[in-house]
Each structure stands twice: as C-alpha cells, then as structure tokens.
Amino acid sequence: MLKNKVIINSSPLIVTVNSGLSFIWENLFEEILIPDAVFGELTQVSHSDTVSKWIKDFKKIKRVSVNPSSEILEWNLGKGETAVLSYCYQNNEYTAIVDDLSAKKCAISFNLSVLSTGSLLIVSKELGLIKSVKESLLKLKSNGMWISESVIELLSKNAGE
C-alpha cells in the first residue's frame, strides 16, 4: 500500500523532473517532504536548474530540518540519504523514496517503508498516469539515471509489460 506521506532524496526528483515525469509527484502523494540537505543539493547544483525551479514552484513540497539518527549515520550514506532515512526512522508514517542501493538496504534493515523511482513508475502505470514503465525507465536512463538493462526488464515484467 502506498503511503500518502513521503520524504524524497535528490536523485528521484532529478531524473523524473528532467525526464518530463514530474506530474507523477502531483498525482501520487498528498504530502511530500524534502530535507534541507536535499533542498540545498538541488538548488545549488547547476545540473538541476530545471529541478530547482520545479521544487520552488511545486506547492506540495515542504522543506524539513532533520537531525540524523546515530543508527542511520553508521551506514555512511550520503547526506541526502541519511536525512531521508533518519526522518523515516523517527516518523514511521512516512515512506522514504531513494534509489541508492545501500540506502534501500539500510531502510530494509530498520523495517522502514521505502520506494524507488522504478516502483513509483509501476504504481503510476497501474493508476493510468503513464502508458509504459519500460518507456519511462528509458527516458530516466537517458536523463542520467543509472539503471541496468536487467533491472529495466525486471521492472517492466513486474508492470505486466
């Protein structure tokens, strides 16, 4: 079951917005949080000018300050992943949206709710927001998402394609 409250790391936002798929955020969730660490990353990095403008204009996104949890810090993740997972660790009604494999493993080890961009696309297809998971994944890949062909095939198969 998809939770209505999510907190997002930078990579899912960057690849979806730069691929023309930002509309999925508007349609999937009621409350979207972005940690200050992620906001700073998105608004200060030149490769995400489109993303920077989008997050400033998108009304559903709320910035949140996060005190990193010592348990999450032990995983030596990036600042964004640490903030996202720490928030979920402290607020279990939220789902973390991360693509980093180590971050996903960390979330699973603490039994945190976690989704990846690929799983969001499957849900988006089920809701009729996109026509094809595979086509969307290929768009994401062409816009900077690192994803293997085998993962693209697996996610496409899971979406019934």
mmCIF file of C-alpha atoms in Angstrom:
data_model
loop_
_atom_site.group_PDB
_atom_site.id
_atom_site.type_symbol
_atom_site.label_atom_id
_atom_site.label_comp_id
_atom_site.label_asym_id
_atom_site.label_seq_id
_atom_site.Cartn_x
_atom_site.Cartn_y
_atom_site.Cartn_z
ATOM 1 C CA MET A 1 0.000 0.000 0.000
ATOM 2 C CA LEU A 2 1.296 3.403 -0.995
ATOM 3 C CA LYS A 3 1.553 5.874 1.873
ATOM 4 C CA ASN A 4 0.380 9.419 1.264
ATOM 5 C CA LYS A 5 3.316 10.923 3.164
ATOM 6 C CA VAL A 6 6.765 10.667 1.616
ATOM 7 C CA ILE A 7 10.198 12.159 2.019
ATOM 8 C CA ILE A 8 12.398 12.260 -1.060
ATOM 9 C CA ASN A 9 16.085 12.148 -1.869
ATOM 10 C CA SER A 10 17.507 14.172 -4.763
ATOM 11 C CA SER A 11 18.032 11.538 -7.466
ATOM 12 C CA PRO A 12 14.372 10.511 -7.860
ATOM 13 C CA LEU A 13 13.419 14.179 -8.231
ATOM 14 C CA ILE A 14 16.234 14.999 -10.635
ATOM 15 C CA VAL A 15 15.557 12.148 -13.038
ATOM 16 C CA THR A 16 11.766 12.420 -13.020
ATOM 17 C CA VAL A 17 11.662 16.189 -13.461
ATOM 18 C CA ASN A 18 14.374 16.190 -16.145
ATOM 19 C CA SER A 19 12.527 13.384 -17.963
ATOM 20 C CA GLY A 20 9.189 15.181 -18.086
ATOM 21 C CA LEU A 21 7.634 12.890 -15.473
ATOM 22 C CA SER A 22 7.205 15.404 -12.654
ATOM 23 C CA PHE A 23 3.426 15.001 -12.901
ATOM 24 C CA ILE A 24 3.660 11.687 -11.051
ATOM 25 C CA TRP A 25 4.517 13.549 -7.822
ATOM 26 C CA GLU A 26 1.376 15.650 -8.138
ATOM 27 C CA ASN A 27 -0.810 12.581 -8.550
ATOM 28 C CA LEU A 28 0.674 10.019 -6.172
ATOM 29 C CA PHE A 29 1.122 11.785 -2.841
ATOM 30 C CA GLU A 30 -0.635 14.238 -0.576
ATOM 31 C CA GLU A 31 2.410 15.309 1.413
ATOM 32 C CA ILE A 32 5.948 15.431 0.055
ATOM 33 C CA LEU A 33 8.841 16.383 2.302
ATOM 34 C CA ILE A 34 12.321 17.275 1.230
ATOM 35 C CA PRO A 35 15.123 17.511 3.793
ATOM 36 C CA ASP A 36 17.130 20.739 3.941
ATOM 37 C CA ALA A 37 20.223 18.746 2.892
ATOM 38 C CA VAL A 38 18.459 17.587 -0.284
ATOM 39 C CA PHE A 39 16.960 21.019 -0.979
ATOM 40 C CA GLY A 40 20.407 22.583 -0.733
ATOM 41 C CA GLU A 41 21.837 19.983 -3.077
ATOM 42 C CA LEU A 42 19.102 20.537 -5.645
ATOM 43 C CA THR A 43 19.169 24.315 -5.580
ATOM 44 C CA GLN A 44 22.948 24.755 -5.610
ATOM 45 C CA VAL A 45 23.963 22.278 -8.288
ATOM 46 C CA SER A 46 23.958 23.612 -11.847
ATOM 47 C CA HIS A 47 22.824 20.339 -13.457
ATOM 48 C CA SER A 48 19.449 20.660 -11.785
ATOM 49 C CA ASP A 49 18.311 24.181 -12.755
ATOM 50 C CA THR A 50 15.020 22.753 -14.020
ATOM 51 C CA VAL A 51 14.604 20.785 -10.805
ATOM 52 C CA SER A 52 15.483 23.798 -8.660
ATOM 53 C CA LYS A 53 12.743 25.861 -10.302
ATOM 54 C CA TRP A 54 10.260 22.990 -10.114
ATOM 55 C CA ILE A 55 10.710 22.332 -6.390
ATOM 56 C CA LYS A 56 10.391 26.033 -5.611
ATOM 57 C CA ASP A 57 7.129 26.249 -7.589
ATOM 58 C CA PHE A 58 5.575 22.921 -6.562
ATOM 59 C CA LYS A 59 3.242 23.622 -3.641
ATOM 60 C CA LYS A 60 3.070 20.074 -2.261
ATOM 61 C CA ILE A 61 6.765 20.018 -1.352
ATOM 62 C CA LYS A 62 7.651 21.128 2.148
ATOM 63 C CA ARG A 63 11.181 21.533 3.445
ATOM 64 C CA VAL A 64 12.029 19.870 6.731
ATOM 65 C CA SER A 65 15.035 20.004 9.037
ATOM 66 C CA VAL A 66 16.290 16.591 10.074
ATOM 67 C CA ASN A 67 18.553 15.580 12.928
ATOM 68 C CA PRO A 68 20.401 12.499 11.680
ATOM 69 C CA SER A 69 19.851 9.343 13.706
ATOM 70 C CA SER A 70 23.027 7.737 15.004
ATOM 71 C CA GLU A 71 21.732 4.358 13.780
ATOM 72 C CA ILE A 72 21.412 5.673 10.225
ATOM 73 C CA LEU A 73 24.733 7.546 10.390
ATOM 74 C CA GLU A 74 26.506 4.232 10.974
ATOM 75 C CA TRP A 75 25.669 3.256 7.385
ATOM 76 C CA ASN A 76 27.895 6.051 5.971
ATOM 77 C CA LEU A 77 25.359 7.086 3.342
ATOM 78 C CA GLY A 78 25.275 10.437 1.579
ATOM 79 C CA LYS A 79 23.833 13.466 3.374
ATOM 80 C CA GLY A 80 20.555 13.268 1.471
ATOM 81 C CA GLU A 81 20.002 9.557 2.031
ATOM 82 C CA THR A 82 20.950 9.934 5.701
ATOM 83 C CA ALA A 83 18.438 12.756 6.175
ATOM 84 C CA VAL A 84 15.635 10.937 4.342
ATOM 85 C CA LEU A 85 16.099 7.672 6.223
ATOM 86 C CA SER A 86 16.641 9.396 9.582
ATOM 87 C CA TYR A 87 13.334 11.200 9.157
ATOM 88 C CA CYS A 88 11.543 7.938 8.387
ATOM 89 C CA TYR A 89 13.280 6.254 11.303
ATOM 90 C CA GLN A 90 11.897 8.987 13.572
ATOM 91 C CA ASN A 91 8.488 9.271 11.824
ATOM 92 C CA ASN A 92 7.282 5.853 10.693
ATOM 93 C CA GLU A 93 4.188 7.198 8.937
ATOM 94 C CA TYR A 94 6.460 8.387 6.104
ATOM 95 C CA THR A 95 7.870 6.446 3.179
ATOM 96 C CA ALA A 96 11.416 7.100 2.018
ATOM 97 C CA ILE A 97 11.953 7.494 -1.703
ATOM 98 C CA VAL A 98 15.552 6.646 -2.554
ATOM 99 C CA ASP A 99 17.328 4.913 -5.411
ATOM 100 C CA ASP A 100 20.726 4.235 -3.843
ATOM 101 C CA LEU A 101 21.129 0.504 -3.195
ATOM 102 C CA SER A 102 22.906 0.979 0.145
ATOM 103 C CA ALA A 103 20.159 3.352 1.287
ATOM 104 C CA LYS A 104 17.493 0.809 0.330
ATOM 105 C CA LYS A 105 19.351 -1.907 2.249
ATOM 106 C CA CYS A 106 19.596 0.390 5.267
ATOM 107 C CA ALA A 107 15.864 1.135 5.131
ATOM 108 C CA ILE A 108 15.022 -2.560 4.897
ATOM 109 C CA SER A 109 17.314 -3.375 7.826
ATOM 110 C CA PHE A 110 15.321 -0.951 10.008
ATOM 111 C CA ASN A 111 11.982 -2.093 8.551
ATOM 112 C CA LEU A 112 11.327 1.377 7.118
ATOM 113 C CA SER A 113 8.860 1.940 4.316
ATOM 114 C CA VAL A 114 10.897 2.588 1.170
ATOM 115 C CA LEU A 115 10.187 3.019 -2.527
ATOM 116 C CA SER A 116 12.401 3.535 -5.543
ATOM 117 C CA THR A 117 11.739 5.522 -8.683
ATOM 118 C CA GLY A 118 11.101 2.253 -10.516
ATOM 119 C CA SER A 119 8.397 1.205 -8.080
ATOM 120 C CA LEU A 120 6.786 4.647 -8.426
ATOM 121 C CA LEU A 121 6.573 4.083 -12.156
ATOM 122 C CA ILE A 122 4.835 0.742 -11.674
ATOM 123 C CA VAL A 123 2.237 2.406 -9.433
ATOM 124 C CA SER A 124 1.931 5.250 -11.939
ATOM 125 C CA LYS A 125 1.134 2.764 -14.690
ATOM 126 C CA GLU A 126 -1.415 0.951 -12.501
ATOM 127 C CA LEU A 127 -3.153 4.301 -11.942
ATOM 128 C CA GLY A 128 -3.080 5.172 -15.645
ATOM 129 C CA LEU A 129 -0.653 8.060 -15.235
ATOM 130 C CA ILE A 130 1.865 6.584 -17.685
ATOM 131 C CA LYS A 131 1.453 4.112 -20.530
ATOM 132 C CA SER A 132 4.669 2.162 -20.201
ATOM 133 C CA VAL A 133 7.106 1.539 -17.366
ATOM 134 C CA LYS A 134 9.801 0.478 -19.826
ATOM 135 C CA GLU A 135 9.477 3.632 -21.949
ATOM 136 C CA SER A 136 9.555 5.773 -18.804
ATOM 137 C CA LEU A 137 12.626 3.956 -17.469
ATOM 138 C CA LEU A 138 14.404 4.513 -20.782
ATOM 139 C CA LYS A 139 13.587 8.240 -20.506
ATOM 140 C CA LEU A 140 15.013 8.265 -16.998
ATOM 141 C CA LYS A 141 18.139 6.451 -18.173
ATOM 142 C CA SER A 142 18.676 8.938 -20.987
ATOM 143 C CA ASN A 143 18.413 11.732 -18.412
ATOM 144 C CA GLY A 144 21.069 10.445 -16.063
ATOM 145 C CA MET A 145 19.585 7.603 -14.041
ATOM 146 C CA TRP A 146 21.961 4.676 -13.716
ATOM 147 C CA ILE A 147 19.907 1.558 -14.273
ATOM 148 C CA SER A 148 20.901 -1.738 -15.836
ATOM 149 C CA GLU A 149 19.042 -3.410 -18.686
ATOM 150 C CA SER A 150 18.248 -6.358 -16.410
ATOM 151 C CA VAL A 151 16.561 -4.059 -13.871
ATOM 152 C CA ILE A 152 14.621 -2.345 -16.657
ATOM 153 C CA GLU A 153 13.420 -5.754 -17.847
ATOM 154 C CA LEU A 154 12.532 -6.872 -14.309
ATOM 155 C CA LEU A 155 10.537 -3.722 -13.551
ATOM 156 C CA SER A 156 8.806 -3.888 -16.930
ATOM 157 C CA LYS A 157 7.868 -7.523 -16.280
ATOM 158 C CA ASN A 158 6.557 -6.600 -12.816
ATOM 159 C CA ALA A 159 4.386 -3.984 -14.539
ATOM 160 C CA GLY A 160 2.954 -6.600 -16.897
ATOM 161 C CA GLU A 161 4.873 -5.474 -19.969
#
